[in-house]
């Protein structure tokens, strides 16, 4: 289920806390943003039965995936004021309140964890608008970190070899170069979610 965009009361820099949203001292500001977004979603969808998303007879919703406006921190855009794509959970937890017109009227539904990625693909020096929307590579990578379907896979990032665009017009790895070998390779989802051509158009396989 995909919900409408929600405007939060603060800019992204407030929620990233100057450390990409993955701060050593916790993610309290970022989690407050997620809580506000879920509260707005509940108000905007008063008839939504949030309990339908509690899979496998579990006591809460396993995960919620948030998409931020603009570009992600890992692209080098906006520095630490942007949020880095990741999967985590909030110390104080997250929840959704069922509306009075919903089948689960008034019930509070807990949320186990969250995933986040940016809405724009690529990098930009500023702004939140883009002509190239998010692609599936990072989304699938972050989902594989979660408990959904029993995955919870870890990162095994490939270390890139340096190189420029080749005469064929493709990045070096599209011409057979697969990095330094200090990882599971460019064709592994948890090693490089951007794929062998670094454009997320060719999503790697699970290794």
CSV table of N, CA, C and O in Angstrom, one decimal, residues 16-115:
chain,number,residue,atom,x,y,z
A,16,UNK,N,18.1,14.6,10.0
A,16,UNK,CA,19.4,13.9,9.8
A,16,UNK,C,20.4,14.2,10.9
A,16,UNK,O,21.3,13.4,11.1
A,17,UNK,N,20.2,15.3,11.6
A,17,UNK,CA,21.0,15.7,12.8
A,17,UNK,C,22.5,15.8,12.4
A,17,UNK,O,23.4,15.6,13.3
A,18,UNK,N,22.8,16.1,11.2
A,18,UNK,CA,24.2,16.3,10.8
A,18,UNK,C,25.0,15.1,10.7
A,18,UNK,O,26.2,15.1,10.5
A,19,UNK,N,24.3,13.9,10.7
A,19,UNK,CA,25.1,12.6,10.6
A,19,UNK,C,24.3,11.6,9.8
A,19,UNK,O,24.2,10.5,10.1
A,20,UNK,N,23.7,12.1,8.7
A,20,UNK,CA,23.0,11.3,7.7
A,20,UNK,C,21.7,10.6,8.3
A,20,UNK,O,21.2,9.7,7.7
A,21,UNK,N,21.3,10.9,9.5
A,21,UNK,CA,20.2,10.3,10.1
A,21,UNK,C,20.5,9.0,10.8
A,21,UNK,O,19.6,8.3,11.3
A,22,UNK,N,21.8,8.6,10.8
A,22,UNK,CA,22.2,7.4,11.4
A,22,UNK,C,23.3,7.7,12.5
A,22,UNK,O,24.4,7.3,12.4
A,23,UNK,N,22.9,8.5,13.4
A,23,UNK,CA,23.8,9.1,14.4
A,23,UNK,C,24.3,8.1,15.5
A,23,UNK,O,23.5,7.2,15.9
A,24,UNK,N,25.5,8.2,16.0
A,24,UNK,CA,26.0,7.3,17.0
A,24,UNK,C,25.2,7.3,18.3
A,24,UNK,O,25.0,6.4,19.0
A,25,UNK,N,24.6,8.5,18.6
A,25,UNK,CA,23.8,8.7,19.8
A,25,UNK,C,22.3,8.4,19.6
A,25,UNK,O,21.5,8.8,20.4
A,26,UNK,N,22.0,7.8,18.4
A,26,UNK,CA,20.6,7.4,18.2
A,26,UNK,C,19.9,8.2,17.1
A,26,UNK,O,20.5,9.1,16.5
A,27,UNK,N,18.7,7.8,16.8
A,27,UNK,CA,18.0,8.4,15.7
A,27,UNK,C,16.7,9.1,16.2
A,27,UNK,O,15.6,9.0,15.6
A,28,UNK,N,16.8,9.7,17.3
A,28,UNK,CA,15.6,10.3,18.0
A,28,UNK,C,14.9,11.3,17.1
A,28,UNK,O,13.7,11.3,17.0
A,29,UNK,N,15.7,12.2,16.5
A,29,UNK,CA,15.0,13.2,15.6
A,29,UNK,C,14.4,12.6,14.4
A,29,UNK,O,13.3,12.9,14.0
A,30,UNK,N,15.1,11.7,13.8
A,30,UNK,CA,14.6,11.0,12.6
A,30,UNK,C,13.3,10.2,13.0
A,30,UNK,O,12.3,10.2,12.3
A,31,UNK,N,13.3,9.5,14.1
A,31,UNK,CA,12.2,8.7,14.5
A,31,UNK,C,11.0,9.6,14.9
A,31,UNK,O,9.8,9.2,14.7
A,32,UNK,N,11.3,10.8,15.4
A,32,UNK,CA,10.2,11.8,15.6
A,32,UNK,C,9.5,12.2,14.3
A,32,UNK,O,8.3,12.4,14.2
A,33,UNK,N,10.3,12.3,13.2
A,33,UNK,CA,9.8,12.5,11.9
A,33,UNK,C,8.9,11.4,11.4
A,33,UNK,O,7.8,11.6,10.9
A,34,UNK,N,9.4,10.2,11.6
A,34,UNK,CA,8.6,9.0,11.2
A,34,UNK,C,7.3,9.0,12.0
A,34,UNK,O,6.2,8.7,11.4
A,35,UNK,N,7.3,9.2,13.3
A,35,UNK,CA,6.1,9.2,14.1
A,35,UNK,C,5.1,10.3,13.6
A,35,UNK,O,3.9,10.0,13.5
A,36,UNK,N,5.6,11.5,13.2
A,36,UNK,CA,4.7,12.5,12.7
A,36,UNK,C,4.1,12.1,11.4
A,36,UNK,O,3.0,12.4,11.1
A,37,UNK,N,4.9,11.4,10.6
A,37,UNK,CA,4.4,11.0,9.2
A,37,UNK,C,3.4,9.9,9.4
A,37,UNK,O,2.3,10.0,8.7
A,38,UNK,N,3.5,9.0,10.3
A,38,UNK,CA,2.5,8.0,10.5
A,38,UNK,C,1.3,8.6,11.1
A,38,UNK,O,0.2,8.1,10.8
A,39,UNK,N,1.4,9.5,12.0
A,39,UNK,CA,0.2,10.2,12.6
A,39,UNK,C,-0.6,10.9,11.5
A,39,UNK,O,-1.8,10.8,11.5
A,40,UNK,N,0.1,11.6,10.6
A,40,UNK,CA,-0.5,12.3,9.5
A,40,UNK,C,-1.2,11.3,8.6
A,40,UNK,O,-2.3,11.5,8.1
A,41,UNK,N,-0.6,10.1,8.3
A,41,UNK,CA,-1.1,9.1,7.5
A,41,UNK,C,-2.4,8.5,8.1
A,41,UNK,O,-3.4,8.3,7.4
A,42,UNK,N,-2.4,8.4,9.4
A,42,UNK,CA,-3.6,7.8,10.1
A,42,UNK,C,-4.8,8.8,10.0
A,42,UNK,O,-5.9,8.4,9.8
A,43,UNK,N,-4.5,10.1,10.2
A,43,UNK,CA,-5.5,11.1,10.1
A,43,UNK,C,-6.1,11.2,8.6
A,43,UNK,O,-7.3,11.4,8.4
A,44,UNK,N,-5.2,11.1,7.6
A,44,UNK,CA,-5.6,11.2,6.2
A,44,UNK,C,-6.4,10.0,5.8
A,44,UNK,O,-7.0,10.0,4.7
A,45,UNK,N,-6.2,8.9,6.5
A,45,UNK,CA,-6.9,7.6,6.1
A,45,UNK,C,-7.7,7.0,7.3
A,45,UNK,O,-7.3,6.0,7.8
A,46,UNK,N,-8.7,7.7,7.7
A,46,UNK,CA,-9.5,7.3,8.9
A,46,UNK,C,-10.2,6.0,8.8
A,46,UNK,O,-10.5,5.4,9.8
A,47,UNK,N,-10.4,5.5,7.6
A,47,UNK,CA,-11.1,4.2,7.4
A,47,UNK,C,-10.1,3.1,7.2
A,47,UNK,O,-10.6,1.9,7.0
A,48,UNK,N,-8.8,3.3,7.2
A,48,UNK,CA,-7.8,2.3,6.9
A,48,UNK,C,-7.7,1.3,8.1
A,48,UNK,O,-7.6,1.7,9.2
A,49,UNK,N,-7.8,0.0,7.7
A,49,UNK,CA,-7.6,-1.0,8.8
A,49,UNK,C,-6.1,-1.4,8.8
A,49,UNK,O,-5.7,-2.2,8.0
A,50,UNK,N,-5.4,-0.7,9.7
A,50,UNK,CA,-3.9,-0.9,9.8
A,50,UNK,C,-3.6,-2.3,10.2
A,50,UNK,O,-2.5,-2.8,10.0
A,51,UNK,N,-4.5,-3.0,10.9
A,51,UNK,CA,-4.2,-4.4,11.3
A,51,UNK,C,-4.0,-5.4,10.2
A,51,UNK,O,-3.5,-6.4,10.4
A,52,UNK,N,-4.5,-5.0,9.0
A,52,UNK,CA,-4.4,-5.9,7.9
A,52,UNK,C,-2.9,-6.1,7.5
A,52,UNK,O,-2.6,-7.1,6.8
A,53,UNK,N,-2.0,-5.2,7.9
A,53,UNK,CA,-0.6,-5.3,7.6
A,53,UNK,C,0.2,-6.1,8.6
A,53,UNK,O,1.4,-6.2,8.5
A,54,UNK,N,-0.5,-6.6,9.6
A,54,UNK,CA,0.2,-7.5,10.6
A,54,UNK,C,0.2,-8.9,10.0
A,54,UNK,O,-0.8,-9.7,10.1
A,55,UNK,N,1.3,-9.3,9.4
A,55,UNK,CA,1.4,-10.6,8.7
A,55,UNK,C,1.7,-11.7,9.6
A,55,UNK,O,2.3,-11.5,10.7
A,56,UNK,N,1.3,-12.9,9.2
A,56,UNK,CA,1.7,-14.1,9.9
A,56,UNK,C,1.3,-14.1,11.4
A,56,UNK,O,2.0,-14.6,12.3
A,57,UNK,N,0.2,-13.5,11.7
A,57,UNK,CA,-0.4,-13.5,13.0
A,57,UNK,C,0.5,-12.8,14.0
A,57,UNK,O,0.6,-13.2,15.2
A,58,UNK,N,1.4,-11.9,13.6
A,58,UNK,CA,2.3,-11.2,14.5
A,58,UNK,C,1.5,-10.1,15.2
A,58,UNK,O,0.5,-9.6,14.8
A,59,UNK,N,2.1,-9.6,16.3
A,59,UNK,CA,1.5,-8.6,17.1
A,59,UNK,C,1.6,-7.2,16.6
A,59,UNK,O,1.0,-6.2,17.1
A,60,UNK,N,2.4,-7.0,15.5
A,60,UNK,CA,2.6,-5.6,15.0
A,60,UNK,C,2.9,-5.7,13.5
A,60,UNK,O,3.2,-6.8,13.0
A,61,UNK,N,2.9,-4.5,12.9
A,61,UNK,CA,3.4,-4.4,11.5
A,61,UNK,C,4.9,-4.6,11.5
A,61,UNK,O,5.6,-3.9,12.3
A,62,UNK,N,5.4,-5.4,10.6
A,62,UNK,CA,6.8,-5.7,10.6
A,62,UNK,C,7.7,-4.5,10.3
A,62,UNK,O,8.6,-4.1,11.0
A,63,UNK,N,7.4,-3.9,9.2
A,63,UNK,CA,8.2,-2.8,8.7
A,63,UNK,C,7.3,-1.8,7.9
A,63,UNK,O,6.3,-2.1,7.3
A,64,UNK,N,7.8,-0.5,7.9
A,64,UNK,CA,7.2,0.5,7.1
A,64,UNK,C,8.3,1.1,6.3
A,64,UNK,O,9.4,1.3,6.8
A,65,UNK,N,8.1,1.3,5.0
A,65,UNK,CA,9.1,1.9,4.1
A,65,UNK,C,8.8,3.4,3.9
A,65,UNK,O,7.7,3.7,3.4
A,66,UNK,N,9.7,4.3,4.3
A,66,UNK,CA,9.6,5.7,4.0
A,66,UNK,C,10.4,6.1,2.8
A,66,UNK,O,11.5,5.7,2.6
A,67,UNK,N,9.8,7.0,2.0
A,67,UNK,CA,10.5,7.6,0.9
A,67,UNK,C,10.6,9.1,1.1
A,67,UNK,O,9.6,9.8,1.3
A,68,UNK,N,11.8,9.6,1.2
A,68,UNK,CA,12.0,11.1,1.5
A,68,UNK,C,12.1,11.8,0.1
A,68,UNK,O,12.4,11.2,-0.9
A,69,UNK,N,11.7,13.1,0.2
A,69,UNK,CA,11.8,13.9,-1.0
A,69,UNK,C,13.3,14.2,-1.3
A,69,UNK,O,14.1,14.2,-0.5
A,70,UNK,N,13.6,14.5,-2.6
A,70,UNK,CA,14.9,14.8,-2.9
A,70,UNK,C,15.9,13.6,-3.1
A,70,UNK,O,15.4,12.5,-3.4
A,71,UNK,N,17.1,13.9,-2.8
A,71,UNK,CA,18.2,12.9,-3.0
A,71,UNK,C,18.8,12.3,-1.8
A,71,UNK,O,18.7,12.9,-0.7
A,72,UNK,N,19.3,11.1,-1.8
A,72,UNK,CA,19.8,10.5,-0.7
A,72,UNK,C,21.3,10.9,-0.4
A,72,UNK,O,22.0,11.3,-1.3
A,73,UNK,N,21.7,10.8,0.9
A,73,UNK,CA,23.0,11.2,1.3
A,73,UNK,C,24.1,10.4,0.6
A,73,UNK,O,25.2,10.9,0.4
A,74,UNK,N,23.9,9.1,0.3
A,74,UNK,CA,25.0,8.3,-0.2
A,74,UNK,C,25.4,8.7,-1.6
A,74,UNK,O,26.4,8.2,-2.1
A,75,UNK,N,24.6,9.5,-2.3
A,75,UNK,CA,25.0,10.0,-3.6
A,75,UNK,C,25.9,11.2,-3.5
A,75,UNK,O,26.4,11.7,-4.5
A,76,UNK,N,26.2,11.7,-2.3
A,76,UNK,CA,27.1,12.8,-2.1
A,76,UNK,C,26.4,14.1,-2.2
A,76,UNK,O,27.0,15.2,-2.3
A,77,UNK,N,25.1,14.1,-2.3
A,77,UNK,CA,24.3,15.3,-2.4
A,77,UNK,C,23.9,15.9,-1.0
A,77,UNK,O,23.2,15.1,-0.3
A,78,UNK,N,24.2,17.1,-0.7
A,78,UNK,CA,23.7,17.7,0.5
A,78,UNK,C,24.4,17.3,1.7
A,78,UNK,O,24.1,17.8,2.8
A,79,UNK,N,25.5,16.5,1.6
A,79,UNK,CA,26.3,16.1,2.7
A,79,UNK,C,25.5,15.4,3.8
A,79,UNK,O,24.5,14.7,3.6
A,80,UNK,N,25.9,15.7,5.1
A,80,UNK,CA,25.3,15.1,6.2
A,80,UNK,C,23.9,15.6,6.6
A,80,UNK,O,23.2,15.1,7.5
A,81,UNK,N,23.4,16.6,5.8
A,81,UNK,CA,22.1,17.2,6.0
A,81,UNK,C,21.0,16.3,5.4
A,81,UNK,O,19.8,16.5,5.6
A,82,UNK,N,21.4,15.4,4.5
A,82,UNK,CA,20.5,14.4,3.9
A,82,UNK,C,20.5,13.1,4.7
A,82,UNK,O,21.3,12.8,5.5
A,83,UNK,N,19.4,12.3,4.5
A,83,UNK,CA,19.3,11.0,5.1
A,83,UNK,C,19.9,9.9,4.3
A,83,UNK,O,19.5,9.8,3.1
A,84,UNK,N,20.7,9.1,4.9
A,84,UNK,CA,21.3,7.9,4.2
A,84,UNK,C,20.3,6.8,4.1
A,84,UNK,O,19.6,6.5,5.1
A,85,UNK,N,20.1,6.2,3.0
A,85,UNK,CA,19.2,5.0,2.9
A,85,UNK,C,19.7,3.9,3.8
A,85,UNK,O,20.8,3.5,3.9
A,86,UNK,N,18.7,3.4,4.6
A,86,UNK,CA,19.1,2.4,5.6
A,86,UNK,C,17.8,1.7,6.2
A,86,UNK,O,16.7,2.1,5.9
A,87,UNK,N,18.1,0.7,7.0
A,87,UNK,CA,17.0,0.0,7.7
A,87,UNK,C,17.4,0.0,9.1
A,87,UNK,O,18.5,-0.3,9.5
A,88,UNK,N,16.4,0.4,10.0
A,88,UNK,CA,16.7,0.4,11.5
A,88,UNK,C,15.3,0.3,12.2
A,88,UNK,O,14.3,0.1,11.6
A,89,UNK,N,15.4,0.5,13.5
A,89,UNK,CA,14.2,0.5,14.3
A,89,UNK,C,14.3,1.7,15.3
A,89,UNK,O,15.4,2.1,15.6
A,90,UNK,N,13.2,2.1,15.8
A,90,UNK,CA,13.2,3.3,16.8
A,90,UNK,C,13.1,2.7,18.2
A,90,UNK,O,12.3,1.8,18.5
A,91,UNK,N,14.0,3.3,19.1
A,91,UNK,CA,14.1,2.8,20.4
A,91,UNK,C,12.7,2.8,21.2
A,91,UNK,O,12.4,1.9,21.9
A,92,UNK,N,12.0,3.9,21.0
A,92,UNK,CA,10.7,4.1,21.6
A,92,UNK,C,9.5,3.5,20.8
A,92,UNK,O,8.4,3.5,21.2
A,93,UNK,N,9.9,2.9,19.7
A,93,UNK,CA,8.9,2.3,18.8
A,93,UNK,C,8.0,3.3,18.0
A,93,UNK,O,8.1,4.5,18.2
A,94,UNK,N,7.3,2.7,17.0
A,94,UNK,CA,6.4,3.5,16.2
A,94,UNK,C,5.1,2.9,16.2
A,94,UNK,O,4.9,1.7,16.5
A,95,UNK,N,4.0,3.6,15.9
A,95,UNK,CA,2.7,3.0,15.9
A,95,UNK,C,1.8,3.8,15.0
A,95,UNK,O,2.1,5.0,14.6
A,96,UNK,N,0.6,3.2,14.7
A,96,UNK,CA,-0.4,3.8,13.9
A,96,UNK,C,-1.7,3.7,14.7
A,96,UNK,O,-2.0,2.7,15.3
A,97,UNK,N,-2.5,4.8,14.7
A,97,UNK,CA,-3.8,4.8,15.4
A,97,UNK,C,-4.9,4.6,14.4
A,97,UNK,O,-5.1,5.4,13.5
A,98,UNK,N,-5.7,3.6,14.6
A,98,UNK,CA,-6.9,3.3,13.7
A,98,UNK,C,-7.9,4.4,13.9
A,98,UNK,O,-8.2,4.8,15.1
A,99,UNK,N,-8.5,4.9,12.8
A,99,UNK,CA,-9.6,5.9,12.9
A,99,UNK,C,-10.9,5.3,13.4
A,99,UNK,O,-11.0,4.1,13.4
A,100,UNK,N,-11.8,6.1,13.9
A,100,UNK,CA,-13.0,5.7,14.4
A,100,UNK,C,-13.9,5.0,13.4
A,100,UNK,O,-14.8,4.2,13.7
A,101,UNK,N,-13.7,5.3,12.1
A,101,UNK,CA,-14.5,4.7,11.1
A,101,UNK,C,-13.9,3.4,10.5
A,101,UNK,O,-14.4,2.8,9.5
A,102,UNK,N,-12.7,3.0,11.0
A,102,UNK,CA,-12.0,1.8,10.6
A,102,UNK,C,-12.5,0.6,11.3
A,102,UNK,O,-13.0,0.7,12.4
A,103,UNK,N,-12.4,-0.6,10.7
A,103,UNK,CA,-12.7,-1.8,11.3
A,103,UNK,C,-12.0,-2.0,12.6
A,103,UNK,O,-12.5,-2.7,13.5
A,104,UNK,N,-10.8,-1.5,12.8
A,104,UNK,CA,-10.0,-1.6,14.0
A,104,UNK,C,-10.2,-0.4,14.9
A,104,UNK,O,-9.2,0.0,15.6
A,105,UNK,N,-11.3,0.2,14.8
A,105,UNK,CA,-11.6,1.5,15.5
A,105,UNK,C,-10.9,1.7,16.8
A,105,UNK,O,-11.1,1.0,17.8
A,106,UNK,N,-10.0,2.8,16.8
A,106,UNK,CA,-9.4,3.2,18.0
A,106,UNK,C,-8.2,2.4,18.4
A,106,UNK,O,-7.4,2.7,19.4
A,107,UNK,N,-7.9,1.3,17.7
A,107,UNK,CA,-6.8,0.4,18.1
A,107,UNK,C,-5.5,1.0,17.7
A,107,UNK,O,-5.3,1.6,16.7
A,108,UNK,N,-4.5,0.9,18.6
A,108,UNK,CA,-3.1,1.3,18.3
A,108,UNK,C,-2.3,0.1,17.7
A,108,UNK,O,-2.2,-0.9,18.4
A,109,UNK,N,-1.7,0.3,16.5
A,109,UNK,CA,-1.0,-0.8,15.9
A,109,UNK,C,0.5,-0.5,15.9
A,109,UNK,O,0.9,0.5,15.3
A,110,UNK,N,1.3,-1.3,16.5
A,110,UNK,CA,2.7,-1.1,16.6
A,110,UNK,C,3.4,-1.3,15.3
A,110,UNK,O,2.9,-2.1,14.4
A,111,UNK,N,4.6,-0.7,15.1
A,111,UNK,CA,5.4,-0.9,13.9
A,111,UNK,C,6.8,-1.3,14.4
A,111,UNK,O,7.4,-0.7,15.2
A,112,UNK,N,7.3,-2.5,13.9
A,112,UNK,CA,8.5,-3.0,14.3
A,112,UNK,C,9.8,-2.3,13.9
A,112,UNK,O,10.7,-2.1,14.7
A,113,UNK,N,9.8,-1.9,12.7
A,113,UNK,CA,11.0,-1.2,12.1
A,113,UNK,C,10.7,-0.4,10.9
A,113,UNK,O,9.6,-0.3,10.5
A,114,UNK,N,11.7,0.3,10.4
A,114,UNK,CA,11.5,1.1,9.2
A,114,UNK,C,12.6,1.0,8.2
A,114,UNK,O,13.7,0.5,8.6
A,115,UNK,N,12.3,1.3,7.0
A,115,UNK,CA,13.3,1.4,5.9
A,115,UNK,C,13.2,2.7,5.3
A,115,UNK,O,12.1,3.3,5.3
